[in-house]
Every structure is written in C-alpha cells, then in structure tokens.
Coordinates of C-alpha atoms in Angstrom, one line a residue:
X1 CA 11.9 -31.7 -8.3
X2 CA 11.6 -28.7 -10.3
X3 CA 10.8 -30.2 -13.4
X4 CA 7.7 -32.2 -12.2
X5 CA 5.8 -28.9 -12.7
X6 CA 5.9 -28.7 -15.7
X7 CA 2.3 -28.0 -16.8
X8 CA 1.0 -29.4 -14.1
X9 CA -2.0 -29.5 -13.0
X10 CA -3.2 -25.9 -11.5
X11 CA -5.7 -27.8 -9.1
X12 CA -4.3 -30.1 -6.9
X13 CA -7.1 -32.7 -7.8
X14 CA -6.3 -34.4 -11.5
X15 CA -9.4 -35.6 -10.8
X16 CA -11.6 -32.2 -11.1
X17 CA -15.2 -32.7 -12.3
X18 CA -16.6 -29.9 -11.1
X19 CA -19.1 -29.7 -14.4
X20 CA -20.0 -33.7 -14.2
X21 CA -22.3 -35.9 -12.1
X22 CA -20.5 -36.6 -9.2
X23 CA -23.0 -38.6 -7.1
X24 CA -23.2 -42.3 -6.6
X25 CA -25.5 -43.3 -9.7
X26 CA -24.5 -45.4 -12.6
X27 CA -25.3 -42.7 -14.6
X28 CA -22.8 -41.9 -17.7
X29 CA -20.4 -38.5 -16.7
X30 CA -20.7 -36.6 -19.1
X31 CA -18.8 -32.6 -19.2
X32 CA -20.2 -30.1 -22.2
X33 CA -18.2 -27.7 -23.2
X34 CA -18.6 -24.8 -25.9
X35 CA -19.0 -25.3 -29.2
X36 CA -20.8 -28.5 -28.9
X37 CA -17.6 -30.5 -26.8
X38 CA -18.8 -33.4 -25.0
X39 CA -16.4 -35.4 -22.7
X40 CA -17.4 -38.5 -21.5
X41 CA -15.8 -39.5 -18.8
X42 CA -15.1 -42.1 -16.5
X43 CA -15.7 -42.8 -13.1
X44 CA -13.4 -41.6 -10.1
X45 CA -13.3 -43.1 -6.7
X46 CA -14.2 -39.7 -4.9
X47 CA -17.5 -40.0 -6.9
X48 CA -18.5 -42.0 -4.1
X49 CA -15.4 -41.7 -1.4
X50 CA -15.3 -38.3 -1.0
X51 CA -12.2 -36.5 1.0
X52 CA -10.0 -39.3 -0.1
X53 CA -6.1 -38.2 0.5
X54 CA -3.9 -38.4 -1.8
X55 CA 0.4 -37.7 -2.5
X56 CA 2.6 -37.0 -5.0
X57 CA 3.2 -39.4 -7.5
X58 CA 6.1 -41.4 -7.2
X59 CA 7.4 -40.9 -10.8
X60 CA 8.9 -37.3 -10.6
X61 CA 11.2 -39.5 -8.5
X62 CA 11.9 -42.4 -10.9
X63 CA 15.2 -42.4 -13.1
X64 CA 13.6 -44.1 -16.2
X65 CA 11.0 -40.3 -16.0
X66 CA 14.2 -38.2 -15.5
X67 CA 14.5 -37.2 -19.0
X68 CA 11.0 -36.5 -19.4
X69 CA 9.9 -33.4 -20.6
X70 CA 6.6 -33.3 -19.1
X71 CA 5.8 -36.0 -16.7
X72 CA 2.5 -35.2 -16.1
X73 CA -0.9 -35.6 -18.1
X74 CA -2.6 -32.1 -18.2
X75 CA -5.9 -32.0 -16.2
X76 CA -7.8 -30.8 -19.4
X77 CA -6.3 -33.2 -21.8
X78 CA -8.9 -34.9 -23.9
X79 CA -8.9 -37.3 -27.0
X80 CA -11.4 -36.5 -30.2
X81 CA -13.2 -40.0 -31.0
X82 CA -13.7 -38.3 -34.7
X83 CA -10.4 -36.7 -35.8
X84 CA -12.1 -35.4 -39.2
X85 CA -14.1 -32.7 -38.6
X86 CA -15.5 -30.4 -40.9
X87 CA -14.9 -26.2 -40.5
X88 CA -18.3 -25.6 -38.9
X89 CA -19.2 -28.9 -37.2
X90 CA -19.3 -29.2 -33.6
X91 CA -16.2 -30.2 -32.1
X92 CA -18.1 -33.9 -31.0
X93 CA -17.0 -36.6 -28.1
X94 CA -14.2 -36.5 -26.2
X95 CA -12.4 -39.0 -23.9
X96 CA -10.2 -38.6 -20.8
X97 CA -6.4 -38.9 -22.1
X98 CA -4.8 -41.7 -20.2
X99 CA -1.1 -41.3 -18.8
X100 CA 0.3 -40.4 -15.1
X101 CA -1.0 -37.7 -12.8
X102 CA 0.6 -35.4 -10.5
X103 CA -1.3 -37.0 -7.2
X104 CA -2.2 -40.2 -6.9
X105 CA -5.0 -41.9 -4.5
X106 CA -3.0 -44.7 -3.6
X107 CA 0.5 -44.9 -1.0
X108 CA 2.8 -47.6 -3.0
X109 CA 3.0 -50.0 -0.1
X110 CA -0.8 -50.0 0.3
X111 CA -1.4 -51.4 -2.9
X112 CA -3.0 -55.4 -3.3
X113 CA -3.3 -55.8 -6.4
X114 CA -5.1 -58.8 -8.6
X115 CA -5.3 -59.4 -12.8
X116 CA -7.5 -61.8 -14.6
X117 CA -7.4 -63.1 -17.7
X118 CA -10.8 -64.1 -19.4
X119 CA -12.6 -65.7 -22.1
X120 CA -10.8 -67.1 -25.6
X121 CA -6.6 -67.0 -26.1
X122 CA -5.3 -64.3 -28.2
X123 CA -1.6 -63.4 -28.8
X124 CA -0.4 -60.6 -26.4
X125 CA -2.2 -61.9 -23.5
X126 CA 0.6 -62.8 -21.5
X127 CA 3.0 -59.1 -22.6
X128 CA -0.2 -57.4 -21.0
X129 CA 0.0 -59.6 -17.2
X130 CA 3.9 -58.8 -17.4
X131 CA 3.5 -55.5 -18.1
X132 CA 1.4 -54.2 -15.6
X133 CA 3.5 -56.5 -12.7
X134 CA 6.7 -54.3 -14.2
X135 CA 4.9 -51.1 -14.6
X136 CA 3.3 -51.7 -11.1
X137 CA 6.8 -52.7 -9.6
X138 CA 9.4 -50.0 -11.7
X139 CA 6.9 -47.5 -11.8
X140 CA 5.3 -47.1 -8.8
X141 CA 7.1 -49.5 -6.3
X142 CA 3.9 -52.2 -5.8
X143 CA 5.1 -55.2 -4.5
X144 CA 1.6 -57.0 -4.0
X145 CA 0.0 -58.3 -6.8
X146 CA -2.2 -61.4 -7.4
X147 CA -2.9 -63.4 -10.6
X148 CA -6.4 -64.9 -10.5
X149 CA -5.7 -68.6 -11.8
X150 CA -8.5 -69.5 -14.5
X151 CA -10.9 -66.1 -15.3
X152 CA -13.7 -65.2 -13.3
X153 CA -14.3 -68.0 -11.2
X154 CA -10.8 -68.1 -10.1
X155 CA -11.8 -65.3 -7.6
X156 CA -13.6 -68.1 -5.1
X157 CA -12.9 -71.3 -7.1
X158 CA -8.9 -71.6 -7.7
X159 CA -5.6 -70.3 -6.0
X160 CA -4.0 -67.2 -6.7
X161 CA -0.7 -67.4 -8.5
X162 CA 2.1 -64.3 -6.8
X163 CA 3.3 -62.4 -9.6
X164 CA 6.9 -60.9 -9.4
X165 CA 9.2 -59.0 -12.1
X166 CA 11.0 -61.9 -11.7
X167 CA 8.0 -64.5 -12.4
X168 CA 6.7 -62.8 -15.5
X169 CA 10.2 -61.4 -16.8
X170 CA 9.9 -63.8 -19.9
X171 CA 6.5 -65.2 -20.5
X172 CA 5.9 -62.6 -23.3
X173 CA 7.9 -65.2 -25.3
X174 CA 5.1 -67.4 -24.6
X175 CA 1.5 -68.0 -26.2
X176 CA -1.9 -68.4 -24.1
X177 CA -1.8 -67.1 -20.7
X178 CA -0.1 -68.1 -17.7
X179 CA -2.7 -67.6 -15.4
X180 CA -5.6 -69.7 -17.2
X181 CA -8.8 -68.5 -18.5
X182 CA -12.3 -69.9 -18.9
X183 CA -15.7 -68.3 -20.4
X184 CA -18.3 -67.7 -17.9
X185 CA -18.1 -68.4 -14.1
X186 CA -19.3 -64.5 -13.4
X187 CA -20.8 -64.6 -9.8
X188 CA -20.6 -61.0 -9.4
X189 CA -21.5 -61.2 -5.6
X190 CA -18.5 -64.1 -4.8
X191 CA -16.0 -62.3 -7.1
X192 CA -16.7 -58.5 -4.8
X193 CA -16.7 -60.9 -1.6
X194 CA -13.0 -62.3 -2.3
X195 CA -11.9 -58.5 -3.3
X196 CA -12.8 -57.3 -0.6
X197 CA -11.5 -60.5 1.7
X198 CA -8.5 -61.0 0.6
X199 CA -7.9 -56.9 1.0
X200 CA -7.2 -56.6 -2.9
X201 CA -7.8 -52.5 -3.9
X202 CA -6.9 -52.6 -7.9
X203 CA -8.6 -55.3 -10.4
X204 CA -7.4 -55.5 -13.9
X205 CA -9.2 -57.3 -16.3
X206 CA -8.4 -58.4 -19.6
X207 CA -11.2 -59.6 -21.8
X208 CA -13.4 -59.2 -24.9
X209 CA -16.6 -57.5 -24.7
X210 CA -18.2 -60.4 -22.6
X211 CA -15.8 -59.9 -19.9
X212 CA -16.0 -56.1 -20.1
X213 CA -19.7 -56.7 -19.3
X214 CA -19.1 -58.6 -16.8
X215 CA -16.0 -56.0 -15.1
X216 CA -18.5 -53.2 -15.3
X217 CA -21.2 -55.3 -13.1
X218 CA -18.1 -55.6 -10.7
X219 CA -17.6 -52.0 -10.4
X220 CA -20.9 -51.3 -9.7
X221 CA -21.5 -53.7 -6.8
X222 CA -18.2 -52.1 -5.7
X223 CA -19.0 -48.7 -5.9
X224 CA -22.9 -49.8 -4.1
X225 CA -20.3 -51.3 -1.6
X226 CA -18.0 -48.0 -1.3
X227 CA -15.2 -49.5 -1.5
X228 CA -11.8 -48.6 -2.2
X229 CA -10.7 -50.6 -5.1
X230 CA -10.4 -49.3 -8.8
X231 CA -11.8 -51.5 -11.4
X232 CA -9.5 -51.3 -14.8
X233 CA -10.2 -53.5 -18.2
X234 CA -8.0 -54.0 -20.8
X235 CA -10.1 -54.9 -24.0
X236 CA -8.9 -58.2 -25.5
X237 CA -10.9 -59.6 -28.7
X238 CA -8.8 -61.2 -31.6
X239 CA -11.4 -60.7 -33.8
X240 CA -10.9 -56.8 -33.5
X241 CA -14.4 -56.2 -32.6
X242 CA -14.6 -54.0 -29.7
X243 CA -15.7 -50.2 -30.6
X244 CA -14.2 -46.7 -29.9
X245 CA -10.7 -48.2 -29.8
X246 CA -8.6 -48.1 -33.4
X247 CA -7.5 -51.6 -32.8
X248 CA -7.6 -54.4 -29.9
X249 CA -3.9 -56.3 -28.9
X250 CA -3.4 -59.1 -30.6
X251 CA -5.2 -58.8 -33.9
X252 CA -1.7 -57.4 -35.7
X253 CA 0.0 -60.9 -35.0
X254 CA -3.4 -62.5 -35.9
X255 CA -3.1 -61.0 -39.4
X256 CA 0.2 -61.8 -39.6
X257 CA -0.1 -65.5 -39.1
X258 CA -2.8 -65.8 -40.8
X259 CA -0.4 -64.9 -43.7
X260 CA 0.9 -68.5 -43.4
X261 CA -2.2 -69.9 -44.1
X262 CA -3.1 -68.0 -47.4
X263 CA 0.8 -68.6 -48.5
X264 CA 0.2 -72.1 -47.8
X265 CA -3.2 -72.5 -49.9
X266 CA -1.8 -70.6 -52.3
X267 CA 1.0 -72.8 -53.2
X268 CA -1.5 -76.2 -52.7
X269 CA -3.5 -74.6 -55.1
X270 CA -1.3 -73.4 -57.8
X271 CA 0.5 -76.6 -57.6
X272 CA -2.5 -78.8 -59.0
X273 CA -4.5 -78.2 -62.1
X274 CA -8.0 -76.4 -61.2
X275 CA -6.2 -76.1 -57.8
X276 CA -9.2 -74.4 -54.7
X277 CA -7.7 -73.6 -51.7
X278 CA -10.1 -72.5 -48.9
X279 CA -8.5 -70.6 -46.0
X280 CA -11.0 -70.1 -43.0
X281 CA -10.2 -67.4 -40.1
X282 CA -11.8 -65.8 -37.4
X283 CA -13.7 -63.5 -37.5
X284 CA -17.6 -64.7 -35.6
X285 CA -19.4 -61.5 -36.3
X286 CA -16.7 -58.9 -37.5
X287 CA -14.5 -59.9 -40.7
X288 CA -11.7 -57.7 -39.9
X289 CA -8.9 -60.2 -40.2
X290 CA -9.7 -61.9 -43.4
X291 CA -10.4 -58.7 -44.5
X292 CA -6.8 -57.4 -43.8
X293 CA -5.3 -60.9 -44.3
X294 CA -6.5 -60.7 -47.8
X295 CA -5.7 -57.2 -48.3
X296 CA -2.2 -57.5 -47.2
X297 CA -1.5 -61.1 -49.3
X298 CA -2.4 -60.4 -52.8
X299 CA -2.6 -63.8 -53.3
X300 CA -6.3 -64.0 -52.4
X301 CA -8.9 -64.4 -55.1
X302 CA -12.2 -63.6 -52.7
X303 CA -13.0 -63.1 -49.4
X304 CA -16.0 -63.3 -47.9
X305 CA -17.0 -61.9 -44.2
X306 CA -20.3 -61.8 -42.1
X307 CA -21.0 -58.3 -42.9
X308 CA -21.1 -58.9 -46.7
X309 CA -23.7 -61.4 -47.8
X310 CA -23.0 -63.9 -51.0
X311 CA -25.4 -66.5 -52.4
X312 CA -23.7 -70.0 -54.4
X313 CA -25.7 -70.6 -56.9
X314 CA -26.6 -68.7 -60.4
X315 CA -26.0 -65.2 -62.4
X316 CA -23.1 -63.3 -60.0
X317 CA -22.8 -66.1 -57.8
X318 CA -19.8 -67.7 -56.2
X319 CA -19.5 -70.5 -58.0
X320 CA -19.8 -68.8 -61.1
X321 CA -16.7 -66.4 -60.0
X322 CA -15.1 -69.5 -59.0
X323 CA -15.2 -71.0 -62.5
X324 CA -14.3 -67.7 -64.1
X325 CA -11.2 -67.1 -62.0
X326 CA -10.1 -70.9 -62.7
X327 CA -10.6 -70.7 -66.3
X328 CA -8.7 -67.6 -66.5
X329 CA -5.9 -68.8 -63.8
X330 CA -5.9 -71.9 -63.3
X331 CA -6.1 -71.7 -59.7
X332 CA -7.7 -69.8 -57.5
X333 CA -7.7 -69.1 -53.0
X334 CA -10.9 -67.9 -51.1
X335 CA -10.9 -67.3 -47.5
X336 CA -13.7 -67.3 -45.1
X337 CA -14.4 -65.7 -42.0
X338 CA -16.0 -68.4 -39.6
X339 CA -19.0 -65.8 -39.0
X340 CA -19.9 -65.4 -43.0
X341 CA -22.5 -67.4 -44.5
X342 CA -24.3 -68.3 -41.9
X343 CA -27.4 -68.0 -43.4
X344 CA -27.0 -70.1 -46.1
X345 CA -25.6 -72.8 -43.8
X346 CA -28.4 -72.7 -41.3
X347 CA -30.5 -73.3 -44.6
X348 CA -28.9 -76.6 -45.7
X349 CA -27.7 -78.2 -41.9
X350 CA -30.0 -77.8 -38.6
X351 CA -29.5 -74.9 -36.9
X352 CA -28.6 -75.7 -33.5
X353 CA -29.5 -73.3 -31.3
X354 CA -26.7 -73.8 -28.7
X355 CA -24.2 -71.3 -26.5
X356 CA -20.7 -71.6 -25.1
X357 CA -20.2 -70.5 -21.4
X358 CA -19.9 -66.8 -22.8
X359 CA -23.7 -66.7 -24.2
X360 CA -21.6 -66.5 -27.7
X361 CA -23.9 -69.1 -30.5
X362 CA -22.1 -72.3 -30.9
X363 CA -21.3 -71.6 -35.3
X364 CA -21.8 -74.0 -37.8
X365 CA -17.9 -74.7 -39.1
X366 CA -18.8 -73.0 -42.5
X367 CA -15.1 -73.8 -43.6
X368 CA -16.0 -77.2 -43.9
X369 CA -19.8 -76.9 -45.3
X370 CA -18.3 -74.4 -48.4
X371 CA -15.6 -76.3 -49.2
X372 CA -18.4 -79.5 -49.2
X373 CA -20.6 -77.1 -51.5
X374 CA -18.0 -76.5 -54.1
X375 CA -16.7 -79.8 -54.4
X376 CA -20.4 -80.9 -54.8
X377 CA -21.3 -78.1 -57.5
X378 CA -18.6 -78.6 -59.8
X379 CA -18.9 -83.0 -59.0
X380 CA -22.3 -82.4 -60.7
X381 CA -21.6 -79.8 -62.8
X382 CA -18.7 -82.4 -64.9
X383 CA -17.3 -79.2 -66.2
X384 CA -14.1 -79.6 -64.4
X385 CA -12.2 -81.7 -61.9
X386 CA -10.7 -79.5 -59.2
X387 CA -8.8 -80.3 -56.5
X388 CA -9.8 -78.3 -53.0
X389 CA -7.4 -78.3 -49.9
X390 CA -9.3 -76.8 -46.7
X391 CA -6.9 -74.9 -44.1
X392 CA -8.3 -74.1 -41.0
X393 CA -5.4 -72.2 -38.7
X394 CA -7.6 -70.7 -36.0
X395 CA -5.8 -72.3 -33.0
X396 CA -2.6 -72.0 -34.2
X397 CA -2.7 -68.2 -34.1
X398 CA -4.6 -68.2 -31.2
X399 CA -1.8 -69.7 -29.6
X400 CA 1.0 -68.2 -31.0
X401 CA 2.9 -65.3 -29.2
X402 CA 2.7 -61.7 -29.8
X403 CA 4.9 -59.9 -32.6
X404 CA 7.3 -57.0 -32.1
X405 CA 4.3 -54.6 -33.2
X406 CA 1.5 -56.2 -30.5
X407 CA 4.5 -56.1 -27.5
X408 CA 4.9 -52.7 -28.0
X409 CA 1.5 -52.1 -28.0
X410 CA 0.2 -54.8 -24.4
X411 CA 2.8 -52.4 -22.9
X412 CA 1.2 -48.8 -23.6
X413 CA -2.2 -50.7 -22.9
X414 CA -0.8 -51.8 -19.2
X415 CA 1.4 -48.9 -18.6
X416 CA -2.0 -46.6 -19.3
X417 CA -4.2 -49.0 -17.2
X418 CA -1.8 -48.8 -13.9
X419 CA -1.6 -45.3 -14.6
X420 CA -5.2 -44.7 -14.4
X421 CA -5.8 -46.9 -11.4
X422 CA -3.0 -45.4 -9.3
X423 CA -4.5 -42.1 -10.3
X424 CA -8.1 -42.7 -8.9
X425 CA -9.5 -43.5 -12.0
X426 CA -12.2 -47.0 -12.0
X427 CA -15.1 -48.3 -14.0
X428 CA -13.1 -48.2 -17.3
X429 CA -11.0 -49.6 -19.8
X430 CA -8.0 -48.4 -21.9
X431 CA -7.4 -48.3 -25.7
X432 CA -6.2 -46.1 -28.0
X433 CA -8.4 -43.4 -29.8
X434 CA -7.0 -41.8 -33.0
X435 CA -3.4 -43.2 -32.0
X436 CA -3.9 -41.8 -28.3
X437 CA -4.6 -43.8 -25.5
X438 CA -7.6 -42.6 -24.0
X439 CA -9.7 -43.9 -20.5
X440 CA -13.1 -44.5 -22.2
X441 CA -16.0 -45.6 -19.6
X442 CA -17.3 -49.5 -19.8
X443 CA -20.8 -48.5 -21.1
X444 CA -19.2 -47.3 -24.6
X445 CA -17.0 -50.6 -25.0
X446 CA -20.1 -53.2 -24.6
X447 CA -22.8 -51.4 -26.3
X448 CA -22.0 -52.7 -29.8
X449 CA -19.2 -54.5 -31.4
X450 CA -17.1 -52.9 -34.0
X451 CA -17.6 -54.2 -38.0
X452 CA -16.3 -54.1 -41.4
X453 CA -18.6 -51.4 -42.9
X454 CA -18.6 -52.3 -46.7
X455 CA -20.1 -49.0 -47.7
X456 CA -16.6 -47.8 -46.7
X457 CA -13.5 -47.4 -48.8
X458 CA -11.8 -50.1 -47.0
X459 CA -14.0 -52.6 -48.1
X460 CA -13.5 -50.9 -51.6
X461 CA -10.3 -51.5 -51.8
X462 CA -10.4 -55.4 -51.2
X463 CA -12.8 -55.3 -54.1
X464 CA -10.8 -53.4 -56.3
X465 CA -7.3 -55.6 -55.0
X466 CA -9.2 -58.9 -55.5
X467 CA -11.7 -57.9 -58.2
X468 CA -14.1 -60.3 -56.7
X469 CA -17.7 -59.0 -57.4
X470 CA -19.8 -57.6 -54.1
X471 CA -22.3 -60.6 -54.3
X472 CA -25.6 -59.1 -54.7
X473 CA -27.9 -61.8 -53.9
X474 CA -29.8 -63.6 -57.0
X475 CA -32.9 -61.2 -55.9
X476 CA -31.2 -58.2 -56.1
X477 CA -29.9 -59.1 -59.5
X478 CA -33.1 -60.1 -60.7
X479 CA -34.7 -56.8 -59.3
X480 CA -31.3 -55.0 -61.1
X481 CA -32.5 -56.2 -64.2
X482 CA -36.1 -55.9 -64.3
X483 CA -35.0 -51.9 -63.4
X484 CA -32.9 -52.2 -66.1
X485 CA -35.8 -53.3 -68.6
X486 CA -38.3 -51.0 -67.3
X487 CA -35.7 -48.2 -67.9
X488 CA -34.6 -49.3 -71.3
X489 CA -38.4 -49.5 -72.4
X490 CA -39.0 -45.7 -71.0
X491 CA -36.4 -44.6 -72.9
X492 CA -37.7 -46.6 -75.9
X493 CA -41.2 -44.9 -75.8
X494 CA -40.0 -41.6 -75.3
X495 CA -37.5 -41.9 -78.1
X496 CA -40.5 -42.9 -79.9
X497 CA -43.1 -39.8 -78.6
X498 CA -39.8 -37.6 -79.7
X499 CA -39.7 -38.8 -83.1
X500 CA -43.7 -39.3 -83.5
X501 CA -43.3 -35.0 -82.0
X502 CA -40.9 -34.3 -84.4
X503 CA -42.7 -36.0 -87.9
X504 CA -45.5 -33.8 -86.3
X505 CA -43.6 -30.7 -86.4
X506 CA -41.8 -31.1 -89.7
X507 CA -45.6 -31.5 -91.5
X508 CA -47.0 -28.9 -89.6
X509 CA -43.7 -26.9 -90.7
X510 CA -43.8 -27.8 -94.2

C-alpha cells in the first residue's frame, strides 16, 4: 500500500544504531548527538544475532490501521525524559519512542509467545494479559501464546494456561490476575531452560521493580545464550514507585478507591463528638497515593508518608495538631501511608528484621501502632475523650478491577510492548515519558524507586490544602529557636552599639 510510506523509515533497518555499542556486552547503548542529546537506548536482537531477516509488518495490511495517517514510528523518533528545558541548556536524555515499525524480526506464524504475572495484585493486571493476547492476535496474527500459571516459578514448577481472544475477552472486568502470581521463585537458569524448551521467542513480564530485576537477569542469560527470544516488561507497582515513567497502571484506580476509605472515616468521625478517623494506605517506601488520596478528598486533615518525617510528642507535634484541629472542628481524619513512621515504631515495638519472598522488609502495621498511640496520649492526657475508628482498605483495592482511566492505559502499555518485541526490540520495558510511551532499558527502571519529593510544589500544595504543619522534628524546633534567640540578641546588641554610636556622635556634635 501506498500509504504505508508515509515517513517511513529511509533505512530499511528501524533498528539502525550505527552510533551505539553494538557488541554483545551488558553495557548501557547509549547515541550522543549535538548539542548535548543523549539517547539511551535499548537493546536489539541483532546486537548479538547479526543478519537476522526480517518483512514487512503486517499492519499496513490491517483494516483497524487503514485510516491511519502515519502507520509507522519514524526511525529517529525520540522522547525527552525532562520536557522543561531552559533556552541554553543541553537538550538532556532521550528514550526510544515506542509504536510499530516498518519491518519486523518476527514471521506471524513463528511467534510462541509466553506472559507472567509477578509479585503483589494491583488493579489492571488482568486488562494488560488481555491486551497483549488481542494485540498479539488482531494486530499481528499470533495465534501461540502461553500464560505462565503462578510468576516466576511457573516457568518449571506449574502448567501453562493457553490464552485465546476468546479466553481473556472479559477478564478485565475482573480483579487479581488470572494466571496467578507469587514473590520470588527466580531461578534464572530453569526459567531460560523452559524458554528455550518449550520453543517460546517473546516473554512479557509484568512486575514491580523486583521483577524487573529479575527480567533483566533473564535477558542477559538469553542474550549469553544467543537466542532468539525478545525479553519485554511491563512495570507494575501500586505504589507508583518505579522511575522515568509519569505513572505505573493501576495506581489511578488505587487513588480512586482509596476515596472510599477517607469518605468513610470521614463520616465515622464527624458523626461522634471528638470523632479520629485513621485511614492507612499503601504506600511501603513512596507516599504517592495517600498523597494524591488526600489531595483529591478535601476531607483529610493530615497525611503523613515515608518521605516526610513527624515526631508525636511536644511543641509542633502530632498530637498537638491533633488537639488543635479537634478543638477547632470537632473532628478530624489522618491518613497514613504504611511505609511512614517507621522509625518511631521500630523505637517503641522490636524491630524484626524479617523479608517476604521479594527481599521487601516485613513492616510493622503502623496503622494500628498510631492509632494505639493516640488513644493512649489523650487516655492520659484526660483532656478529652475521643472516639478513633481505624480503616485499613489495602486489600480491597488491591483486588478491585481497573477503572475506565487504568483500561485505557494496560492497553497503550501492551499494545507498545508487542510493538517493540515484534519489532526486534528486548531487554526493556514500556511506560510513558512526558505522556509518550517510550522503550526505556531495564537498568534505568531498577536503579531507584520513584518518591514524593517534599521540597516540591506537590507536596506544597497538600500542605497548603490540609494546613497540616511539615513536622519538623522536636530537634529541629529546638535548634529553630535557639537560632531565633541568638538572632534576636544580635540584633539587640547592635541596636544597642547604634544608639551607644549615636549618643557618642550627638556629644561630640554638640
């Protein structure tokens, strides 16, 4: 067709690296450009298959592409990870824009391939599996594909479960996953023997930065193995925590659940004199969804997250805010992220040292220990009698299915995954990078986890939404004021050497 040239690509290769490192080492690929661009890309599977043939993709054939303008991602089209630049900064890192490509490295009918689903349950999970069985089936004609039944040991410990349009046309509808998941069970050697076995040549994995990890290791021992099988991951975290990417799936619905909660404390609490309700949510190291929970409410009085310490007791303490807020409503509703305060709690309980299959620390259930904390404080106290309801919905919008926003959103993730793979692309994972969805290679998604930065405006404007103070801890305060003292009495002794000056000049004057 005519139209499938449209800005296509002048080399026949989508692929073309000619200005990276194409030889066999894990080392990052990484393209310069003038004026300080820096592309980092992701690996292909001639970096270490070279002369692999290739054909025309199968979309300038498809109906549902018909009406597309441009079918084709352009060889040179990058995404900006900063989008505000200013007029004479370099122009920064760059990431491979994902979408189709005029050849692909993969005949339609030669296609096996498998999807696992890893680590904890998050809303969306399901959307993703159907979508890349529809996108693999509509799009591209793939009729062999594989679920792995329970996460990573399911490779060479469980059956495999055939997946169909048919199968997975409505488990969207549905919370958790239908093919199982577990944490842990990563035997990288047994998971590249059963690939290669069972004759499987794409692997999609959805997962949180643990299982990231854990894909990346798998591409490498296929790449030592030179085999043909592209790696994809589709980042999965809840919580919201995985860098580069604006948002992961699933964390939209969580916020909007979580909406349920805080509605429900908030009505506990303003039904009872000196009512407390205490709203715990996830959140084990980043506080991103009590953080937009609370934001998007308005019925939240504080919020507290791991990234922004708080102390209980004294000047600028919680408790004292908690009084003040009562006394001036009558009611009041905190929520917690389970990762805050874990300081304090380690403190008062015995830290136990322990770790879930995923090397993630077992956390104290600091829901439970603050709501304990304030009951005690104000139980001694006599000031008051309040009446505290706890809500803990964590499983229940773990569970839950996707929303309209998150469906739309699993399916661009899957859509730009299958995309990738059928165009050569492995070793990376998908997400979208200033509202484009970009291929971005696994070392960038497991180097760090994402947080709240409360130096940044967001933060600010929970503050200024909730007037809660920022909880400087008793120290600080101390150290505050003792600054405050010291500078008082400096400006008291030079007020005084100014006067003392100016007697001296008037007598020396008169």
């Amino acid at each position: 067709m005519a139209a499938a040239d449209n800005n296509s690509n002048s080399n026949s290769n989508s692929h073309s690296h000619s200005n990276s490192n194409s030889n066999s080492s894990s080392k990052p690929k990484i393209v310069t450009g003038s004026a300080g661009y820096v592309l980092e890309d992701v690996p292909h599977l001639t970096d270490y298959i070279p002369h692999l043939p290739t054909s025309s993709n199968p979309l300038q054939d498809n109906p549902a592409y018909s009406v597309v303008k441009q079918y084709f991602v352009n060889v040179d089209d990058t995404v900006a990870q900063k989008i505000v630049v200013h007029k004479n900064c370099p122009r920064g890192t760059h990431f491979r824009r994902a979408g189709p490509r005029q050849r692909v490295y993969f005949e339609s009918d030669d296609v096996h391939a498998c999807i696992v689903t890893c680590g904890g349950l998050c809303p969306g999970l399901n959307t993703v599996i159907r979508e890349i069985v529809c996108g693999l089936h509509h799009m591209y004609g793939v009729k062999k594909v594989l679920g792995i039944d329970g996460g990573y040991r399911g490779f060479y410990a469980r059956n495999t479960v055939p997946l169909t349009p048919k199968v997975v046309n409505d488990i969207h509808k549905r919370g958790g996953t239908i093919l199982g998941t577990s944490r842990g069970g990563h035997d990288t050697s047994k998971i590249v023997d059963s690939i290669q076995d069972r004759g499987i040549n794409q692997v999609y994995i959805i997962g949180g930065d643990g299982t990231q990890k854990g894909a990346s290791v798998i591409f490498e021992e296929i790449r030592r193995r030179g085999l043909k099988v592209a790696v994809a991951g589709i980042p999965k975290t809840i919580d919201n925590d995985i860098p580069v990417i604006d948002k992961s799936f699933g964390f939209d619905t969580a916020v909007e659940e979580a909406q349920r909660a805080i509605n429900a404390a908030h009505v506990e609490s303003e039904s009872f004199e000196n009512g407390i309700g205490v709203v715990k949510l996830m959140g084990r190291y980043s506080g991103f969804i009590a953080m937009h929970a609370t934001l998007a409410s308005r019925d939240v009085d504080c919020c507290l997250i791991p990234e922004s310490p708080f102390y209980l007791e004294g000047p600028g303490g919680l408790f004292e805010f908690i009084e003040k807020r009562l006394r001036e409503n009558g009611h009041m509703v905190l929520v917690i992220a389970e990762g805050a305060g874990q300081d304090l709690l380690s403190e008062s309980i015995q830290s136990l040292d322990k770790q879930d299959a995923s090397g993630n620390k077992l956390l104290q259930d600091v829901g439970l220990w603050i709501s304990q904390k304030i009951k005690d404080h104000f139980s001694k106290q006599n000031k008051m009698v309040i009446n505290l309801k706890y809500i803990d919905p964590t499983y229940m919008i773990r569970a839950i299915p996707s929303n309209a926003s998150d469906n739309v959103y699993c399916t661009l993730l899957a859509q730009s995954a299958v995309h990738g793979a059928m165009a050569g692309y492995t070793g990376f994972t998908v997400g979208p990078v200033n509202g484009r969805h970009s291929y971005i290679p696994f070392y960038r998604i497991i180097e760090k986890q994402n947080k709240v930065v409360i130096t940044d405006r967001m933060w600010a404007r929970l503050l200024s939404s909730t007037n809660q103070p920022s909880f400087l801890s008793a120290k600080d305060v101390i150290e505050d004021k003792k600054e405050e003292e010291l500078s008082t009495q400096m400006v008291d002794e030079m007020k005084y050497s100014v006067d003392n000056l100016e007697k001296k000049v008037i007598s020396y004057t008169c």
